[in-house]
Tab-separated table of C-alpha atoms and ligand atoms in Angstrom:
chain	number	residue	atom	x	y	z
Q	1	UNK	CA	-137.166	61.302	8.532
Q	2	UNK	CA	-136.496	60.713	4.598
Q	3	UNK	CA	-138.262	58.103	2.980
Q	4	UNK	CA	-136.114	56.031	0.143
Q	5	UNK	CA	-136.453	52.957	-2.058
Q	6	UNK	CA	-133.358	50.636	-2.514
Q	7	UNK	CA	-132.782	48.382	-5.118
Q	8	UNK	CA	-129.634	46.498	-5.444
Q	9	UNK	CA	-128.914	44.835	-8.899
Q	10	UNK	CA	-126.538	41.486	-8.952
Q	11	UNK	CA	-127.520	38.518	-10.471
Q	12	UNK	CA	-131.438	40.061	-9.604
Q	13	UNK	CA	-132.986	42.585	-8.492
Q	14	UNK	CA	-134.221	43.074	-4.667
Q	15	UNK	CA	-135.900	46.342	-3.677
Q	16	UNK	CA	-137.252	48.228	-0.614
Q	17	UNK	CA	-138.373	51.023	1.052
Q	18	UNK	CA	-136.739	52.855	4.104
Q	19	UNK	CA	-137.907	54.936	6.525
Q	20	UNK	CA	-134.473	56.421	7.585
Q	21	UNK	CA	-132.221	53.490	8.865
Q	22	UNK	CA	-135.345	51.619	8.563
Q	23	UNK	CA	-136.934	48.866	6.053
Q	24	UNK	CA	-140.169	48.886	6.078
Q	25	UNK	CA	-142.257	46.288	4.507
Q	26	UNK	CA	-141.453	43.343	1.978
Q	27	UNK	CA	-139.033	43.437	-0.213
Q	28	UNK	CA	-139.616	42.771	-3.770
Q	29	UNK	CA	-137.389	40.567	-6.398
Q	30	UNK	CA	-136.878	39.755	-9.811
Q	31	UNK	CA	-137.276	36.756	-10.648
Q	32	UNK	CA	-139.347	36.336	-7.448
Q	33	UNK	CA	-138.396	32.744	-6.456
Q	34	UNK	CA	-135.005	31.837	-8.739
Q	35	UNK	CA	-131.574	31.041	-7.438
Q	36	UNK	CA	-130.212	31.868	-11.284
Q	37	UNK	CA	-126.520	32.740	-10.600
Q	38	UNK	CA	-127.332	34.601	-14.151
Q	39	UNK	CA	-131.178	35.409	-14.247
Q	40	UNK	CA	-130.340	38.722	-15.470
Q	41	UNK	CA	-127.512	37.832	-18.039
Q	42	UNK	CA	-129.464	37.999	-21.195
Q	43	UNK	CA	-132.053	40.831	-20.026
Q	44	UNK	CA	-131.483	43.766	-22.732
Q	45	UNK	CA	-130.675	47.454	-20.920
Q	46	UNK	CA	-133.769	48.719	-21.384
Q	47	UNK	CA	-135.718	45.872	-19.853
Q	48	UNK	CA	-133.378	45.890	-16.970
Q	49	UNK	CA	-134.753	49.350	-16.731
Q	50	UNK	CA	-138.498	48.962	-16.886
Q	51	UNK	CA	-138.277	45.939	-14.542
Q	52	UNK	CA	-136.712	48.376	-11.640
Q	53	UNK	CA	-139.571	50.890	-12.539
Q	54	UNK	CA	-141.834	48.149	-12.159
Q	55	UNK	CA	-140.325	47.814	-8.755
Q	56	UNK	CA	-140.180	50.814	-7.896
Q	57	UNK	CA	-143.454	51.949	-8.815
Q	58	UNK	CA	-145.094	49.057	-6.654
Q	59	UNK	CA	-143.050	51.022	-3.738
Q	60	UNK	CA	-143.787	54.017	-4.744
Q	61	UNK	CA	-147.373	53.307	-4.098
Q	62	UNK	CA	-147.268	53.115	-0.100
Q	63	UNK	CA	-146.370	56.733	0.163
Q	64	UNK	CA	-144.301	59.530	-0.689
Q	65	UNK	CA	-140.104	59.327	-1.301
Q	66	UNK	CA	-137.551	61.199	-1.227
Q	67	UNK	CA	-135.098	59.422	-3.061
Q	68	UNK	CA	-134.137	56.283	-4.435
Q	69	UNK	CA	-130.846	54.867	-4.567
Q	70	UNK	CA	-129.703	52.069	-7.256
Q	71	UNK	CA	-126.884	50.430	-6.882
Q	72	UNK	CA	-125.017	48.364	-9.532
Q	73	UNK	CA	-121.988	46.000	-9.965
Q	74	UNK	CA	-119.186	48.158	-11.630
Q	75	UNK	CA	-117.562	51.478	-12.288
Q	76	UNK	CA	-120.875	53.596	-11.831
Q	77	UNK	CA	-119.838	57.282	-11.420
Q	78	UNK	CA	-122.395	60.756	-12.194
Q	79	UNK	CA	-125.484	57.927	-13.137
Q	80	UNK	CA	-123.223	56.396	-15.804
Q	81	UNK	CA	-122.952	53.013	-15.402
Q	82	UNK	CA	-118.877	53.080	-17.415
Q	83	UNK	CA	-118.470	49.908	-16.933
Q	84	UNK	CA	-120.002	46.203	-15.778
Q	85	UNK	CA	-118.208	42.827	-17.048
Q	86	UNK	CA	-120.661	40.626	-15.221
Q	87	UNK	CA	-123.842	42.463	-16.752
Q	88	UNK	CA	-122.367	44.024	-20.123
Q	89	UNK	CA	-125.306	45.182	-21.192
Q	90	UNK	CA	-125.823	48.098	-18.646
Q	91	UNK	CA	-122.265	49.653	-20.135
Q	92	UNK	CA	-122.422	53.062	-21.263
Q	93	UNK	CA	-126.015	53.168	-19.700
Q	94	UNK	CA	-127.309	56.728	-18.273
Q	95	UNK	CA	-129.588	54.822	-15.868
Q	96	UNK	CA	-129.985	57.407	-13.367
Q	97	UNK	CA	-131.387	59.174	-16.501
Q	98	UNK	CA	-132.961	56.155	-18.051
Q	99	UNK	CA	-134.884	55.355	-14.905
Q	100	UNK	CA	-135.839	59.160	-14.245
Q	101	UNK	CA	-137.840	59.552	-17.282
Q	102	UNK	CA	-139.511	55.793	-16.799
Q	103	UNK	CA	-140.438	57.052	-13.496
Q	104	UNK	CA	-141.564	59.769	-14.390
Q	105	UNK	CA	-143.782	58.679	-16.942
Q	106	UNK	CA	-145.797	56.173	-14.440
Q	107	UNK	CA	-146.503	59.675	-11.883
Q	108	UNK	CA	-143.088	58.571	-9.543
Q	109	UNK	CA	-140.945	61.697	-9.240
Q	110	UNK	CA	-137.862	60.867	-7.309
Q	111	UNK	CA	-134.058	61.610	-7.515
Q	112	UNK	CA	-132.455	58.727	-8.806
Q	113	UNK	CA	-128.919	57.906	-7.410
Q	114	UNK	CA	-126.745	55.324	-8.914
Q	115	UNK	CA	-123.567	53.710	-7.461
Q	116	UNK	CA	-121.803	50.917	-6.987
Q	117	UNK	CA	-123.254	47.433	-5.204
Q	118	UNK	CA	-120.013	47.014	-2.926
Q	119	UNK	CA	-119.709	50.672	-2.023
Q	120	UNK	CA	-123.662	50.741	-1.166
Q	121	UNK	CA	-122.847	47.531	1.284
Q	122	UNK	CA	-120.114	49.379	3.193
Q	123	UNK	CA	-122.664	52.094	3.350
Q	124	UNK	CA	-124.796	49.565	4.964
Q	125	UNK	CA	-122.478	48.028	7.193
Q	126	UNK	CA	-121.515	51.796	8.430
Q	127	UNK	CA	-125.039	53.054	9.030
Q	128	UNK	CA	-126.124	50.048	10.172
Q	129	UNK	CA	-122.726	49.506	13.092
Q	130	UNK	CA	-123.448	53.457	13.953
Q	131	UNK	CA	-119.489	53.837	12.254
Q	132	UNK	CA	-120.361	56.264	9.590
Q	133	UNK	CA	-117.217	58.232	10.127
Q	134	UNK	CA	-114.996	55.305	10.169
Q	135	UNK	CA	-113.194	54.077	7.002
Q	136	UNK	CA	-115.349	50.753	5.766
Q	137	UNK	CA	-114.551	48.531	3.235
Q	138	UNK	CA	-116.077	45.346	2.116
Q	139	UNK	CA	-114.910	42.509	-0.430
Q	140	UNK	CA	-117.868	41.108	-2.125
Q	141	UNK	CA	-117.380	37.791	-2.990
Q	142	UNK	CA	-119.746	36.082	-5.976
Q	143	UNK	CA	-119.840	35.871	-9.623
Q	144	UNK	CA	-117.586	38.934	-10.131
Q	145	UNK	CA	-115.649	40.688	-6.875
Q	146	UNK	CA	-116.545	43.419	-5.950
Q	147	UNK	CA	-114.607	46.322	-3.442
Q	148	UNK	CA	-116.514	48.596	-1.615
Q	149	UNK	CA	-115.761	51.419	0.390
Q	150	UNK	CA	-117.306	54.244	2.669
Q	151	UNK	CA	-117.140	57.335	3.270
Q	152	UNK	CA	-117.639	57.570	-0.764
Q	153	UNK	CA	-115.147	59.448	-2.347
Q	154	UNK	CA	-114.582	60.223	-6.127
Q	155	UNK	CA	-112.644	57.575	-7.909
Q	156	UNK	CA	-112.808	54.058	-9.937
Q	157	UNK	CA	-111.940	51.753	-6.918
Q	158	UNK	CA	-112.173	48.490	-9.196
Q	159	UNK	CA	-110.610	46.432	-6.182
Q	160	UNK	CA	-111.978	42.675	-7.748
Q	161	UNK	CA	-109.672	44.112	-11.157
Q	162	UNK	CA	-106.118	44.971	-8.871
Q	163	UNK	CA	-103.310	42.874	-10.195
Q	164	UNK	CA	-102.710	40.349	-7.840
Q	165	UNK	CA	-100.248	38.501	-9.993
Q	166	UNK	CA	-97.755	38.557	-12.686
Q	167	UNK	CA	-98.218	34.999	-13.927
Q	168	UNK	CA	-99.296	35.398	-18.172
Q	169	UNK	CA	-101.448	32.506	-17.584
Q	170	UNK	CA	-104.179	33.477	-14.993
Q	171	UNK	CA	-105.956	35.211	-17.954
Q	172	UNK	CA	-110.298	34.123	-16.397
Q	173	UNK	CA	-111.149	37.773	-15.636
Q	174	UNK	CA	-114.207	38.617	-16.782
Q	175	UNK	CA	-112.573	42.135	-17.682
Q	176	UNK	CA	-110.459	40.438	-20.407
Q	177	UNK	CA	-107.479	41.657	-18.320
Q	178	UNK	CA	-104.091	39.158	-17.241
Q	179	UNK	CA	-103.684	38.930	-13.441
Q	180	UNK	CA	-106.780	39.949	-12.069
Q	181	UNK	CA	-108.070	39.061	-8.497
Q	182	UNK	CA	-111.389	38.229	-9.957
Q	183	UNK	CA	-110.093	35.933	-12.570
Q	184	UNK	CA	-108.889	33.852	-9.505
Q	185	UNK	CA	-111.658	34.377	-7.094
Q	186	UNK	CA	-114.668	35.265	-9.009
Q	187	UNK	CA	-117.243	32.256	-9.671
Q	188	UNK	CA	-117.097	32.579	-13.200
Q	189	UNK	CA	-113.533	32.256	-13.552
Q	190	UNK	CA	-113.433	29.117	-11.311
Q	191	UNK	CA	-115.838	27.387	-13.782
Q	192	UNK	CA	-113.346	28.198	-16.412
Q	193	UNK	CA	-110.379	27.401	-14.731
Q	194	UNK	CA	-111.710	23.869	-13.421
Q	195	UNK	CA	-113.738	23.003	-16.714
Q	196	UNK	CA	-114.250	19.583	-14.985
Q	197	UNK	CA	-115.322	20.651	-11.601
Q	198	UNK	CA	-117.914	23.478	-10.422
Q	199	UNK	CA	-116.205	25.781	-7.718
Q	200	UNK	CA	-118.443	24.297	-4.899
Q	201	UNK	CA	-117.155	20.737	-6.014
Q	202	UNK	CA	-113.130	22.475	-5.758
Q	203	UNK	CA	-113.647	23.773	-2.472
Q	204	UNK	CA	-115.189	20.059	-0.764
Q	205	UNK	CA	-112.640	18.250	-2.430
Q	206	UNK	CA	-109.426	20.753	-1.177
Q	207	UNK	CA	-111.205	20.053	2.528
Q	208	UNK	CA	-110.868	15.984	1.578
Q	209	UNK	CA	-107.197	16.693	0.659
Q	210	UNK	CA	-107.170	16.773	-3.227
Q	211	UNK	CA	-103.666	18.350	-4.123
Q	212	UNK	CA	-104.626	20.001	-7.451
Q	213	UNK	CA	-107.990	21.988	-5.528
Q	214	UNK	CA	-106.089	22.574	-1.880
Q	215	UNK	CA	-103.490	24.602	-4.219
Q	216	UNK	CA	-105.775	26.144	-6.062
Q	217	UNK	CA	-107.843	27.443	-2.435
Q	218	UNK	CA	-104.577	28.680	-0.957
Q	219	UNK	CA	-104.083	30.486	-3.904
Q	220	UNK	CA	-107.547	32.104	-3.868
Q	221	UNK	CA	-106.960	33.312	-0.455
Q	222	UNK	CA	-103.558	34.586	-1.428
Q	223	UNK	CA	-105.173	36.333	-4.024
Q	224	UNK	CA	-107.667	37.930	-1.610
Q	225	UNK	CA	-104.679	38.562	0.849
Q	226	UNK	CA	-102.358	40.537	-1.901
Q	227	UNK	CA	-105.337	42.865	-2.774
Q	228	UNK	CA	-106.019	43.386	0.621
Q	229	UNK	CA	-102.730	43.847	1.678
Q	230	UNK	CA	-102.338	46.575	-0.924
Q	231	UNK	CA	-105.571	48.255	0.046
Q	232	UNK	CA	-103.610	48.607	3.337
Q	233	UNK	CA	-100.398	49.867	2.412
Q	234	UNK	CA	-101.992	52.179	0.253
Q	235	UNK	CA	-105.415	53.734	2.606
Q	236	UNK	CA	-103.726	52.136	5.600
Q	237	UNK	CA	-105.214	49.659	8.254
Q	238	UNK	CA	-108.904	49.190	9.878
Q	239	UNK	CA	-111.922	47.347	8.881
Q	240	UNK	CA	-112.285	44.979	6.165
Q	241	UNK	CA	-115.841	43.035	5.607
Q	242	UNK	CA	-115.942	39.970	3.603
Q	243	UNK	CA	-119.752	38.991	2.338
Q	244	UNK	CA	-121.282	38.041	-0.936
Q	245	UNK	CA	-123.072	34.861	-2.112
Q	246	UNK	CA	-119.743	32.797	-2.313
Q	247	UNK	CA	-118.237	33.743	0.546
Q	248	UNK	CA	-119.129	30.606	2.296
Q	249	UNK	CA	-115.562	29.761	0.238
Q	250	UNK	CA	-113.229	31.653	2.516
Q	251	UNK	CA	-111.646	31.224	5.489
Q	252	UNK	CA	-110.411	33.653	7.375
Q	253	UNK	CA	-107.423	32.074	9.411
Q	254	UNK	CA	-105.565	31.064	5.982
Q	255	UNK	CA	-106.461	34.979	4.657
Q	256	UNK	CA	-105.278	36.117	8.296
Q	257	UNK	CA	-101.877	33.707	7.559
Q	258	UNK	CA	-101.372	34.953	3.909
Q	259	UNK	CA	-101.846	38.760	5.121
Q	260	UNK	CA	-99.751	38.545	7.974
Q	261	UNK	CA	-96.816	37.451	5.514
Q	262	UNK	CA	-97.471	40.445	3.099
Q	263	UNK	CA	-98.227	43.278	5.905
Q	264	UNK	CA	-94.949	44.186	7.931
Q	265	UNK	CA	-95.261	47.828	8.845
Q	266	UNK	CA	-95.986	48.202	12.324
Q	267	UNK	CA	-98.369	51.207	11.611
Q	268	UNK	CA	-99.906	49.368	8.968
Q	269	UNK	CA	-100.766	46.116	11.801
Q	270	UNK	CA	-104.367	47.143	12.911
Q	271	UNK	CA	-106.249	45.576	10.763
Q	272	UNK	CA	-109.486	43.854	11.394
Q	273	UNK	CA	-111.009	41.051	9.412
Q	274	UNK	CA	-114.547	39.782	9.754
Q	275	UNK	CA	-117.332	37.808	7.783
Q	276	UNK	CA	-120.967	38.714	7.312
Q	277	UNK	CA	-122.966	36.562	6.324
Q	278	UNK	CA	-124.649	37.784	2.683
Q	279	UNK	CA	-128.314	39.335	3.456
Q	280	UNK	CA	-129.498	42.197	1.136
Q	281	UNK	CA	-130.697	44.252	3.732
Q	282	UNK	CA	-127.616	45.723	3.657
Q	283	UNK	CA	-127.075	46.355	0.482
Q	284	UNK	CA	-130.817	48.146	0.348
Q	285	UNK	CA	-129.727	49.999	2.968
Q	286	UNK	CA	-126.895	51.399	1.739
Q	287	UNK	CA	-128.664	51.958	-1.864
Q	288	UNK	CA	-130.870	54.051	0.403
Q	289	UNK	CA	-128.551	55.801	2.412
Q	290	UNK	CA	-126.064	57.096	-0.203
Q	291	UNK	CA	-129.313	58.382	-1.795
Q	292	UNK	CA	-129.956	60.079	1.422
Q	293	UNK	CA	-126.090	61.564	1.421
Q	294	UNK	CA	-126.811	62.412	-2.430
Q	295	UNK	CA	-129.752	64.390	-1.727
Q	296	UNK	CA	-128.740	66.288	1.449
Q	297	UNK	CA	-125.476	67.982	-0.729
H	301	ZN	ZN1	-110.491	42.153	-14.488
């Protein structure tokens, strides 16, 4: 059975190593005992890349691998990362590259496959829930959004950047761009939306009945409920996760409400909706097993 190390980037680094479907061991993290929503904000490229080698390496140690799988928050395609508004330093970065020739250097010859964090956790979820054939797709919900799917297949598939509404002023994306279902929902663009109140502090006062924060949260789940609703007419029905460190914020009756007003098609009606709670064994996971899938074509 192949033998992998996962790391997942977000606002840290976790990594692991897999035996198969398997973690085995601790996992490791940078920074080791922080809650930063932003501990790796102001870490240059390069760093970023030596601190994953670091991990890595430590991994490395217990044994042979097979591959290792890296998975990143924004458009990564052929070990490019193109694009990542919530960590703008990786843009334009070859790390599949990068992080081959640090390997390499410290005696740990692996391939190195790099995608995106969302589309590793529906590779998680469908390894883990034995669906690997079934369409998956997962929202991630936490600084930026993040849309996931599996089976991979070749495209951009920035979901938390789909147009979600046509008002000029809703203009928080961390993209730069008008409109965008992160610059509603992401954390980011809460702070800067409610200068006055932190998005935790929005959410507890819309449950006490505050007018200004309940119409901001039904329009946060409408948000979520247009993209999804277009990610249905468009790849059609099935299973949507919903995880992420922020995802605490959602409820799914009031998505289910919203959805049900903006999906008519009776085709287009089996949808399911469900929550997991945020762990990043799932993520490593699916770092791990698209590495797998990478290797094996
Ligand atoms: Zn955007």
């Amino acid at each position: 059975m192949a033998t992998a190390i996962g790391v997942v980037i977000t606002n840290r680094i976790v990594a692991g190593r897999l035996e198969g479907l398997q973690l085995t061991g601790k996992l490791l993290r940078h920074p080791e005992n922080s809650d930063d929503r932003d501990a790796l904000g102001s870490v240059p490229g390069s760093e970023l890349v030596a601190l994953l080698a670091d991990k890595i390496t430590a991994l490395a140690a217990k044994g042979p691998v097979d591959a290792i799988g890296v998975s990143i928050p924004g458009i990564v395609r052929h070990g490019v990362v193109e694009d990542s508004p919530n960590l703008p330093q990786l843009k334009g970065m070859r790390i599949a590259d990068d992080l081959t020739a640090v390997l390499a250097a410290r005696g740990v010859v692996a391939p190195v496959h790099a995608g995106n964090d969302a589309d590793a956790i529906a590779a998680g979820v469908a390894a883990t829930r034995g669906q690997r054939e079934k369409l998956t797709r997962v929202w991630t919900i936490g600084n930026g959004i993040g849309y996931g799917r599996w089976p991979y297949v070749e495209g951009v598939w920035e979901g938390g950047h789909i147009t979600v509404t046509l008002d000029p002023k809703e203009r928080y994306c961390g993209c730069g761009g008008v409109g965008h279902l992160e610059g509603i929902m992401g954390y980011r663009a809460m702070r800067m939306r409610f200068l006055d109140l932190e998005p935790e502090e929005v959410f507890a006062q819309a449950r006490q009945g505050d007018a200004r924060c309940r119409k901001f949260v039904d329009l946060w789940h409408r948000a979520l409920a247009a993209a999804t609703a277009s990610f249905i007419h468009l790849a059609g029905p099935g299973r949507f996760y919903f995880t992420g460190r922020n995802v605490g914020f959602l409820d799914l009756p009031t998505l289910r409400t919203h959805l049900e007003t903006m999906v008519k098609m009776s085709p287009l009606l089996n949808f399911s909706l469900e929550i997991l709670p945020p762990d990043d064994e799932t993520a490593l996971l699916g770092a791990g097993v698209s590495a797998q899938r990478a290797l094996a074509r």
